[in-house]
Amino acid sequence: MWGVFGILLVGVFLTCLEVPSLRRPGYRKDLIVFSILLIFGISLACAKVLNAPIPNPGDWIAALLRPLSDAFSPLLH
């Protein structure tokens, strides 16, 4: 639980550090991207601290390419 608190504290610190400079005109898209990535990173870090199962992107890619591999496998043997 302290790990989650620490992660949230670091997130608030980073927000207080970066957001004032991103609130200037012309930086709206940068602020949106920063917010999305920060929320995503904090969520993953909290899940890691709480030992939640985090899916591996490599498994998704392997599942996506498996039919292609099965189609070409007979040609290679």
mmCIF file of N, CA, C and O in Angstrom:
data_model
loop_
_atom_site.group_PDB
_atom_site.id
_atom_site.type_symbol
_atom_site.label_atom_id
_atom_site.label_comp_id
_atom_site.label_asym_id
_atom_site.label_seq_id
_atom_site.Cartn_x
_atom_site.Cartn_y
_atom_site.Cartn_z
ATOM 1 N N MET A 1 0.811 -1.188 0.000
ATOM 2 C CA MET A 1 0.000 0.000 0.000
ATOM 3 C C MET A 1 0.859 1.258 0.000
ATOM 4 O O MET A 1 0.504 2.247 -0.616
ATOM 5 N N TRP A 2 1.996 1.201 0.683
ATOM 6 C CA TRP A 2 2.886 2.348 0.704
ATOM 7 C C TRP A 2 3.506 2.585 -0.661
ATOM 8 O O TRP A 2 3.816 3.728 -1.022
ATOM 9 N N GLY A 3 3.685 1.496 -1.412
ATOM 10 C CA GLY A 3 4.226 1.635 -2.759
ATOM 11 C C GLY A 3 3.286 2.421 -3.658
ATOM 12 O O GLY A 3 3.716 3.283 -4.432
ATOM 13 N N VAL A 4 2.003 2.133 -3.557
ATOM 14 C CA VAL A 4 1.004 2.859 -4.353
ATOM 15 C C VAL A 4 0.988 4.328 -3.941
ATOM 16 O O VAL A 4 0.931 5.229 -4.794
ATOM 17 N N PHE A 5 1.060 4.585 -2.648
ATOM 18 C CA PHE A 5 1.093 5.958 -2.160
ATOM 19 C C PHE A 5 2.314 6.697 -2.701
ATOM 20 O O PHE A 5 2.226 7.847 -3.121
ATOM 21 N N GLY A 6 3.460 6.034 -2.699
ATOM 22 C CA GLY A 6 4.684 6.639 -3.222
ATOM 23 C C GLY A 6 4.584 6.929 -4.709
ATOM 24 O O GLY A 6 5.028 7.985 -5.181
ATOM 25 N N ILE A 7 4.006 6.014 -5.463
ATOM 26 C CA ILE A 7 3.848 6.218 -6.905
ATOM 27 C C ILE A 7 2.918 7.401 -7.168
ATOM 28 O O ILE A 7 3.198 8.247 -8.027
ATOM 29 N N LEU A 8 1.822 7.467 -6.434
ATOM 30 C CA LEU A 8 0.901 8.589 -6.600
ATOM 31 C C LEU A 8 1.554 9.910 -6.200
ATOM 32 O O LEU A 8 1.326 10.943 -6.842
ATOM 33 N N LEU A 9 2.376 9.883 -5.173
ATOM 34 C CA LEU A 9 3.081 11.081 -4.744
ATOM 35 C C LEU A 9 4.049 11.565 -5.819
ATOM 36 O O LEU A 9 4.122 12.769 -6.105
ATOM 37 N N VAL A 10 4.768 10.642 -6.435
ATOM 38 C CA VAL A 10 5.677 11.005 -7.528
ATOM 39 C C VAL A 10 4.890 11.543 -8.716
ATOM 40 O O VAL A 10 5.301 12.509 -9.367
ATOM 41 N N GLY A 11 3.731 10.945 -8.997
ATOM 42 C CA GLY A 11 2.882 11.436 -10.081
ATOM 43 C C GLY A 11 2.403 12.853 -9.843
ATOM 44 O O GLY A 11 2.402 13.683 -10.757
ATOM 45 N N VAL A 12 2.005 13.140 -8.621
ATOM 46 C CA VAL A 12 1.569 14.504 -8.280
ATOM 47 C C VAL A 12 2.739 15.477 -8.394
ATOM 48 O O VAL A 12 2.586 16.596 -8.907
ATOM 49 N N PHE A 13 3.918 15.059 -7.947
ATOM 50 C CA PHE A 13 5.105 15.910 -8.047
ATOM 51 C C PHE A 13 5.426 16.222 -9.508
ATOM 52 O O PHE A 13 5.697 17.370 -9.865
ATOM 53 N N LEU A 14 5.384 15.189 -10.365
ATOM 54 C CA LEU A 14 5.658 15.410 -11.789
ATOM 55 C C LEU A 14 4.606 16.305 -12.429
ATOM 56 O O LEU A 14 4.929 17.139 -13.278
ATOM 57 N N THR A 15 3.374 16.135 -12.015
ATOM 58 C CA THR A 15 2.307 16.985 -12.542
ATOM 59 C C THR A 15 2.530 18.439 -12.148
ATOM 60 O O THR A 15 2.413 19.340 -12.985
ATOM 61 N N CYS A 16 2.851 18.670 -10.895
ATOM 62 C CA CYS A 16 3.103 20.040 -10.440
ATOM 63 C C CYS A 16 4.325 20.647 -11.109
ATOM 64 O O CYS A 16 4.394 21.863 -11.310
ATOM 65 N N LEU A 17 5.274 19.820 -11.495
ATOM 66 C CA LEU A 17 6.495 20.290 -12.129
ATOM 67 C C LEU A 17 6.291 20.605 -13.611
ATOM 68 O O LEU A 17 6.811 21.609 -14.110
ATOM 69 N N GLU A 18 5.549 19.792 -14.322
ATOM 70 C CA GLU A 18 5.444 19.908 -15.772
ATOM 71 C C GLU A 18 4.229 20.673 -16.277
ATOM 72 O O GLU A 18 4.311 21.346 -17.301
ATOM 73 N N VAL A 19 3.101 20.550 -15.619
ATOM 74 C CA VAL A 19 1.856 21.126 -16.147
ATOM 75 C C VAL A 19 1.900 22.651 -16.266
ATOM 76 O O VAL A 19 1.405 23.179 -17.270
ATOM 77 N N PRO A 20 2.468 23.386 -15.331
ATOM 78 C CA PRO A 20 2.471 24.848 -15.521
ATOM 79 C C PRO A 20 3.134 25.293 -16.826
ATOM 80 O O PRO A 20 2.654 26.225 -17.470
ATOM 81 N N SER A 21 4.188 24.631 -17.236
ATOM 82 C CA SER A 21 4.839 25.023 -18.487
ATOM 83 C C SER A 21 4.049 24.557 -19.711
ATOM 84 O O SER A 21 4.222 25.100 -20.796
ATOM 85 N N LEU A 22 3.188 23.558 -19.549
ATOM 86 C CA LEU A 22 2.386 23.062 -20.663
ATOM 87 C C LEU A 22 1.040 23.769 -20.788
ATOM 88 O O LEU A 22 0.293 23.506 -21.729
ATOM 89 N N ARG A 23 0.719 24.659 -19.884
ATOM 90 C CA ARG A 23 -0.564 25.359 -19.934
ATOM 91 C C ARG A 23 -0.511 26.599 -20.804
ATOM 92 O O ARG A 23 -1.499 27.286 -20.979
ATOM 93 N N ARG A 24 0.654 26.888 -21.380
ATOM 94 C CA ARG A 24 0.770 28.039 -22.265
ATOM 95 C C ARG A 24 0.011 27.778 -23.562
ATOM 96 O O ARG A 24 -0.193 26.622 -23.941
ATOM 97 N N PRO A 25 -0.395 28.831 -24.242
ATOM 98 C CA PRO A 25 -1.093 28.640 -25.529
ATOM 99 C C PRO A 25 -0.215 27.893 -26.533
ATOM 100 O O PRO A 25 0.992 28.122 -26.619
ATOM 101 N N GLY A 26 -0.808 26.981 -27.258
ATOM 102 C CA GLY A 26 -0.075 26.218 -28.255
ATOM 103 C C GLY A 26 0.455 24.892 -27.744
ATOM 104 O O GLY A 26 1.040 24.135 -28.515
ATOM 105 N N TYR A 27 0.302 24.601 -26.477
ATOM 106 C CA TYR A 27 0.809 23.360 -25.897
ATOM 107 C C TYR A 27 -0.310 22.433 -25.440
ATOM 108 O O TYR A 27 -0.089 21.535 -24.632
ATOM 109 N N ARG A 28 -1.511 22.636 -25.970
ATOM 110 C CA ARG A 28 -2.657 21.830 -25.544
ATOM 111 C C ARG A 28 -2.458 20.352 -25.859
ATOM 112 O O ARG A 28 -2.706 19.490 -25.020
ATOM 113 N N LYS A 29 -1.992 20.047 -27.065
ATOM 114 C CA LYS A 29 -1.787 18.647 -27.447
ATOM 115 C C LYS A 29 -0.692 18.000 -26.602
ATOM 116 O O LYS A 29 -0.805 16.839 -26.222
ATOM 117 N N ASP A 30 0.344 18.761 -26.308
ATOM 118 C CA ASP A 30 1.413 18.238 -25.457
ATOM 119 C C ASP A 30 0.893 17.913 -24.060
ATOM 120 O O ASP A 30 1.275 16.894 -23.470
ATOM 121 N N LEU A 31 0.031 18.771 -23.543
ATOM 122 C CA LEU A 31 -0.555 18.542 -22.221
ATOM 123 C C LEU A 31 -1.423 17.287 -22.225
ATOM 124 O O LEU A 31 -1.377 16.493 -21.278
ATOM 125 N N ILE A 32 -2.186 17.084 -23.301
ATOM 126 C CA ILE A 32 -3.047 15.900 -23.394
ATOM 127 C C ILE A 32 -2.204 14.634 -23.459
ATOM 128 O O ILE A 32 -2.473 13.657 -22.753
ATOM 129 N N VAL A 33 -1.163 14.635 -24.292
ATOM 130 C CA VAL A 33 -0.297 13.455 -24.411
ATOM 131 C C VAL A 33 0.425 13.188 -23.094
ATOM 132 O O VAL A 33 0.522 12.039 -22.650
ATOM 133 N N PHE A 34 0.932 14.241 -22.444
ATOM 134 C CA PHE A 34 1.587 14.081 -21.150
ATOM 135 C C PHE A 34 0.639 13.459 -20.134
ATOM 136 O O PHE A 34 1.006 12.529 -19.409
ATOM 137 N N SER A 35 -0.596 13.939 -20.096
ATOM 138 C CA SER A 35 -1.576 13.429 -19.130
ATOM 139 C C SER A 35 -1.900 11.967 -19.387
ATOM 140 O O SER A 35 -1.946 11.156 -18.451
ATOM 141 N N ILE A 36 -2.101 11.605 -20.653
ATOM 142 C CA ILE A 36 -2.419 10.222 -20.988
ATOM 143 C C ILE A 36 -1.270 9.292 -20.620
ATOM 144 O O ILE A 36 -1.474 8.238 -20.007
ATOM 145 N N LEU A 37 -0.050 9.673 -20.991
ATOM 146 C CA LEU A 37 1.102 8.818 -20.689
ATOM 147 C C LEU A 37 1.365 8.727 -19.186
ATOM 148 O O LEU A 37 1.748 7.660 -18.682
ATOM 149 N N LEU A 38 1.161 9.821 -18.466
ATOM 150 C CA LEU A 38 1.359 9.794 -17.019
ATOM 151 C C LEU A 38 0.338 8.881 -16.348
ATOM 152 O O LEU A 38 0.692 8.064 -15.488
ATOM 153 N N ILE A 39 -0.915 8.976 -16.756
ATOM 154 C CA ILE A 39 -1.951 8.121 -16.177
ATOM 155 C C ILE A 39 -1.677 6.655 -16.500
ATOM 156 O O ILE A 39 -1.796 5.773 -15.638
ATOM 157 N N PHE A 40 -1.271 6.380 -17.742
ATOM 158 C CA PHE A 40 -0.948 5.011 -18.145
ATOM 159 C C PHE A 40 0.237 4.472 -17.339
ATOM 160 O O PHE A 40 0.200 3.344 -16.832
ATOM 161 N N GLY A 41 1.267 5.280 -17.179
ATOM 162 C CA GLY A 41 2.447 4.851 -16.426
ATOM 163 C C GLY A 41 2.156 4.627 -14.953
ATOM 164 O O GLY A 41 2.618 3.645 -14.354
ATOM 165 N N ILE A 42 1.391 5.514 -14.360
ATOM 166 C CA ILE A 42 1.029 5.361 -12.952
ATOM 167 C C ILE A 42 0.168 4.112 -12.763
ATOM 168 O O ILE A 42 0.357 3.364 -11.801
ATOM 169 N N SER A 43 -0.745 3.876 -13.697
ATOM 170 C CA SER A 43 -1.602 2.685 -13.596
ATOM 171 C C SER A 43 -0.782 1.404 -13.663
ATOM 172 O O SER A 43 -0.990 0.475 -12.873
ATOM 173 N N LEU A 44 0.149 1.344 -14.617
ATOM 174 C CA LEU A 44 0.997 0.151 -14.727
ATOM 175 C C LEU A 44 1.895 -0.026 -13.506
ATOM 176 O O LEU A 44 2.094 -1.153 -13.033
ATOM 177 N N ALA A 45 2.439 1.069 -13.000
ATOM 178 C CA ALA A 45 3.304 0.976 -11.822
ATOM 179 C C ALA A 45 2.516 0.502 -10.602
ATOM 180 O O ALA A 45 3.004 -0.330 -9.828
ATOM 181 N N CYS A 46 1.309 1.009 -10.436
ATOM 182 C CA CYS A 46 0.474 0.562 -9.307
ATOM 183 C C CYS A 46 0.102 -0.908 -9.456
ATOM 184 O O CYS A 46 0.110 -1.658 -8.474
ATOM 185 N N ALA A 47 -0.207 -1.338 -10.671
ATOM 186 C CA ALA A 47 -0.520 -2.748 -10.903
ATOM 187 C C ALA A 47 0.690 -3.620 -10.589
ATOM 188 O O ALA A 47 0.558 -4.707 -10.018
ATOM 189 N N LYS A 48 1.870 -3.159 -10.949
ATOM 190 C CA LYS A 48 3.098 -3.918 -10.673
ATOM 191 C C LYS A 48 3.342 -4.029 -9.163
ATOM 192 O O LYS A 48 3.698 -5.092 -8.663
ATOM 193 N N VAL A 49 3.131 -2.941 -8.443
ATOM 194 C CA VAL A 49 3.334 -2.949 -6.991
ATOM 195 C C VAL A 49 2.332 -3.873 -6.304
ATOM 196 O O VAL A 49 2.668 -4.556 -5.342
ATOM 197 N N LEU A 50 1.107 -3.924 -6.833
ATOM 198 C CA LEU A 50 0.070 -4.760 -6.232
ATOM 199 C C LEU A 50 0.098 -6.200 -6.756
ATOM 200 O O LEU A 50 -0.810 -6.971 -6.459
ATOM 201 N N ASN A 51 1.119 -6.562 -7.522
ATOM 202 C CA ASN A 51 1.314 -7.904 -8.079
ATOM 203 C C ASN A 51 0.139 -8.361 -8.948
ATOM 204 O O ASN A 51 -0.217 -9.538 -8.957
ATOM 205 N N ALA A 52 -0.455 -7.431 -9.659
ATOM 206 C CA ALA A 52 -1.523 -7.768 -10.599
ATOM 207 C C ALA A 52 -0.894 -8.324 -11.880
ATOM 208 O O ALA A 52 0.199 -7.911 -12.259
ATOM 209 N N PRO A 53 -1.559 -9.249 -12.532
ATOM 210 C CA PRO A 53 -0.997 -9.782 -13.779
ATOM 211 C C PRO A 53 -1.045 -8.723 -14.881
ATOM 212 O O PRO A 53 -2.105 -8.166 -15.181
ATOM 213 N N ILE A 54 0.105 -8.434 -15.451
ATOM 214 C CA ILE A 54 0.208 -7.445 -16.522
ATOM 215 C C ILE A 54 0.498 -8.203 -17.810
ATOM 216 O O ILE A 54 1.475 -8.948 -17.892
ATOM 217 N N PRO A 55 -0.355 -8.049 -18.832
ATOM 218 C CA PRO A 55 -0.143 -8.783 -20.071
ATOM 219 C C PRO A 55 1.128 -8.331 -20.787
ATOM 220 O O PRO A 55 1.510 -7.166 -20.734
ATOM 221 N N ASN A 56 1.763 -9.274 -21.455
ATOM 222 C CA ASN A 56 2.989 -9.025 -22.182
ATOM 223 C C ASN A 56 2.645 -8.737 -23.644
ATOM 224 O O ASN A 56 2.006 -9.558 -24.303
ATOM 225 N N PRO A 57 3.075 -7.603 -24.203
ATOM 226 C CA PRO A 57 2.778 -7.308 -25.607
ATOM 227 C C PRO A 57 3.366 -8.327 -26.576
ATOM 228 O O PRO A 57 2.838 -8.535 -27.657
ATOM 229 N N GLY A 58 4.443 -8.973 -26.195
ATOM 230 C CA GLY A 58 5.029 -10.006 -27.051
ATOM 231 C C GLY A 58 4.090 -11.178 -27.272
ATOM 232 O O GLY A 58 4.066 -11.776 -28.361
ATOM 233 N N ASP A 59 3.305 -11.516 -26.272
ATOM 234 C CA ASP A 59 2.315 -12.590 -26.418
ATOM 235 C C ASP A 59 1.228 -12.202 -27.411
ATOM 236 O O ASP A 59 0.748 -13.037 -28.180
ATOM 237 N N TRP A 60 0.831 -10.939 -27.408
ATOM 238 C CA TRP A 60 -0.187 -10.469 -28.355
ATOM 239 C C TRP A 60 0.336 -10.546 -29.777
ATOM 240 O O TRP A 60 -0.380 -10.946 -30.690
ATOM 241 N N ILE A 61 1.590 -10.143 -29.974
ATOM 242 C CA ILE A 61 2.179 -10.180 -31.311
ATOM 243 C C ILE A 61 2.303 -11.619 -31.789
ATOM 244 O O ILE A 61 2.022 -11.931 -32.952
ATOM 245 N N ALA A 62 2.725 -12.514 -30.909
ATOM 246 C CA ALA A 62 2.841 -13.926 -31.280
ATOM 247 C C ALA A 62 1.483 -14.510 -31.652
ATOM 248 O O ALA A 62 1.368 -15.263 -32.627
ATOM 249 N N ALA A 63 0.448 -14.170 -30.921
ATOM 250 C CA ALA A 63 -0.891 -14.666 -31.237
ATOM 251 C C ALA A 63 -1.392 -14.097 -32.557
ATOM 252 O O ALA A 63 -2.068 -14.789 -33.323
ATOM 253 N N LEU A 64 -1.028 -12.882 -32.848
ATOM 254 C CA LEU A 64 -1.446 -12.251 -34.090
ATOM 255 C C LEU A 64 -0.745 -12.874 -35.300
ATOM 256 O O LEU A 64 -1.354 -13.057 -36.353
ATOM 257 N N LEU A 65 0.518 -13.223 -35.146
ATOM 258 C CA LEU A 65 1.301 -13.758 -36.262
ATOM 259 C C LEU A 65 1.273 -15.283 -36.366
ATOM 260 O O LEU A 65 1.806 -15.833 -37.328
ATOM 261 N N ARG A 66 0.687 -15.973 -35.400
ATOM 262 C CA ARG A 66 0.653 -17.427 -35.418
ATOM 263 C C ARG A 66 -0.035 -17.991 -36.673
ATOM 264 O O ARG A 66 0.480 -18.930 -37.276
ATOM 265 N N PRO A 67 -1.184 -17.461 -37.130
ATOM 266 C CA PRO A 67 -1.783 -18.003 -38.361
ATOM 267 C C PRO A 67 -0.869 -17.859 -39.572
ATOM 268 O O PRO A 67 -0.805 -18.762 -40.420
ATOM 269 N N LEU A 68 -0.156 -16.773 -39.656
ATOM 270 C CA LEU A 68 0.777 -16.582 -40.761
ATOM 271 C C LEU A 68 1.916 -17.587 -40.681
ATOM 272 O O LEU A 68 2.322 -18.167 -41.694
ATOM 273 N N SER A 69 2.402 -17.827 -39.496
ATOM 274 C CA SER A 69 3.464 -18.808 -39.295
ATOM 275 C C SER A 69 2.985 -20.213 -39.641
ATOM 276 O O SER A 69 3.711 -20.991 -40.271
ATOM 277 N N ASP A 70 1.757 -20.546 -39.244
ATOM 278 C CA ASP A 70 1.210 -21.859 -39.558
ATOM 279 C C ASP A 70 1.011 -22.033 -41.063
ATOM 280 O O ASP A 70 1.156 -23.137 -41.588
ATOM 281 N N ALA A 71 0.698 -20.964 -41.764
ATOM 282 C CA ALA A 71 0.493 -21.045 -43.211
ATOM 283 C C ALA A 71 1.804 -21.286 -43.948
ATOM 284 O O ALA A 71 1.849 -22.031 -44.929
ATOM 285 N N PHE A 72 2.892 -20.688 -43.493
ATOM 286 C CA PHE A 72 4.179 -20.832 -44.170
ATOM 287 C C PHE A 72 5.000 -22.009 -43.667
ATOM 288 O O PHE A 72 5.984 -22.395 -44.293
ATOM 289 N N SER A 73 4.640 -22.587 -42.561
ATOM 290 C CA SER A 73 5.405 -23.695 -41.983
ATOM 291 C C SER A 73 5.525 -24.903 -42.914
ATOM 292 O O SER A 73 6.630 -25.462 -43.047
ATOM 293 N N PRO A 74 4.473 -25.341 -43.605
ATOM 294 C CA PRO A 74 4.628 -26.487 -44.516
ATOM 295 C C PRO A 74 5.565 -26.190 -45.689
ATOM 296 O O PRO A 74 6.203 -27.096 -46.227
ATOM 297 N N LEU A 75 5.665 -24.966 -46.079
ATOM 298 C CA LEU A 75 6.543 -24.618 -47.196
ATOM 299 C C LEU A 75 8.004 -24.668 -46.830
ATOM 300 O O LEU A 75 8.874 -24.825 -47.703
ATOM 301 N N LEU A 76 8.310 -24.532 -45.560
ATOM 302 C CA LEU A 76 9.695 -24.510 -45.115
ATOM 303 C C LEU A 76 10.241 -25.883 -44.754
ATOM 304 O O LEU A 76 11.440 -26.042 -44.589
ATOM 305 N N HIS A 77 9.392 -26.861 -44.616
ATOM 306 C CA HIS A 77 9.862 -28.200 -44.234
ATOM 307 C C HIS A 77 9.978 -29.093 -45.405
ATOM 308 O O HIS A 77 9.476 -29.189 -46.357
#
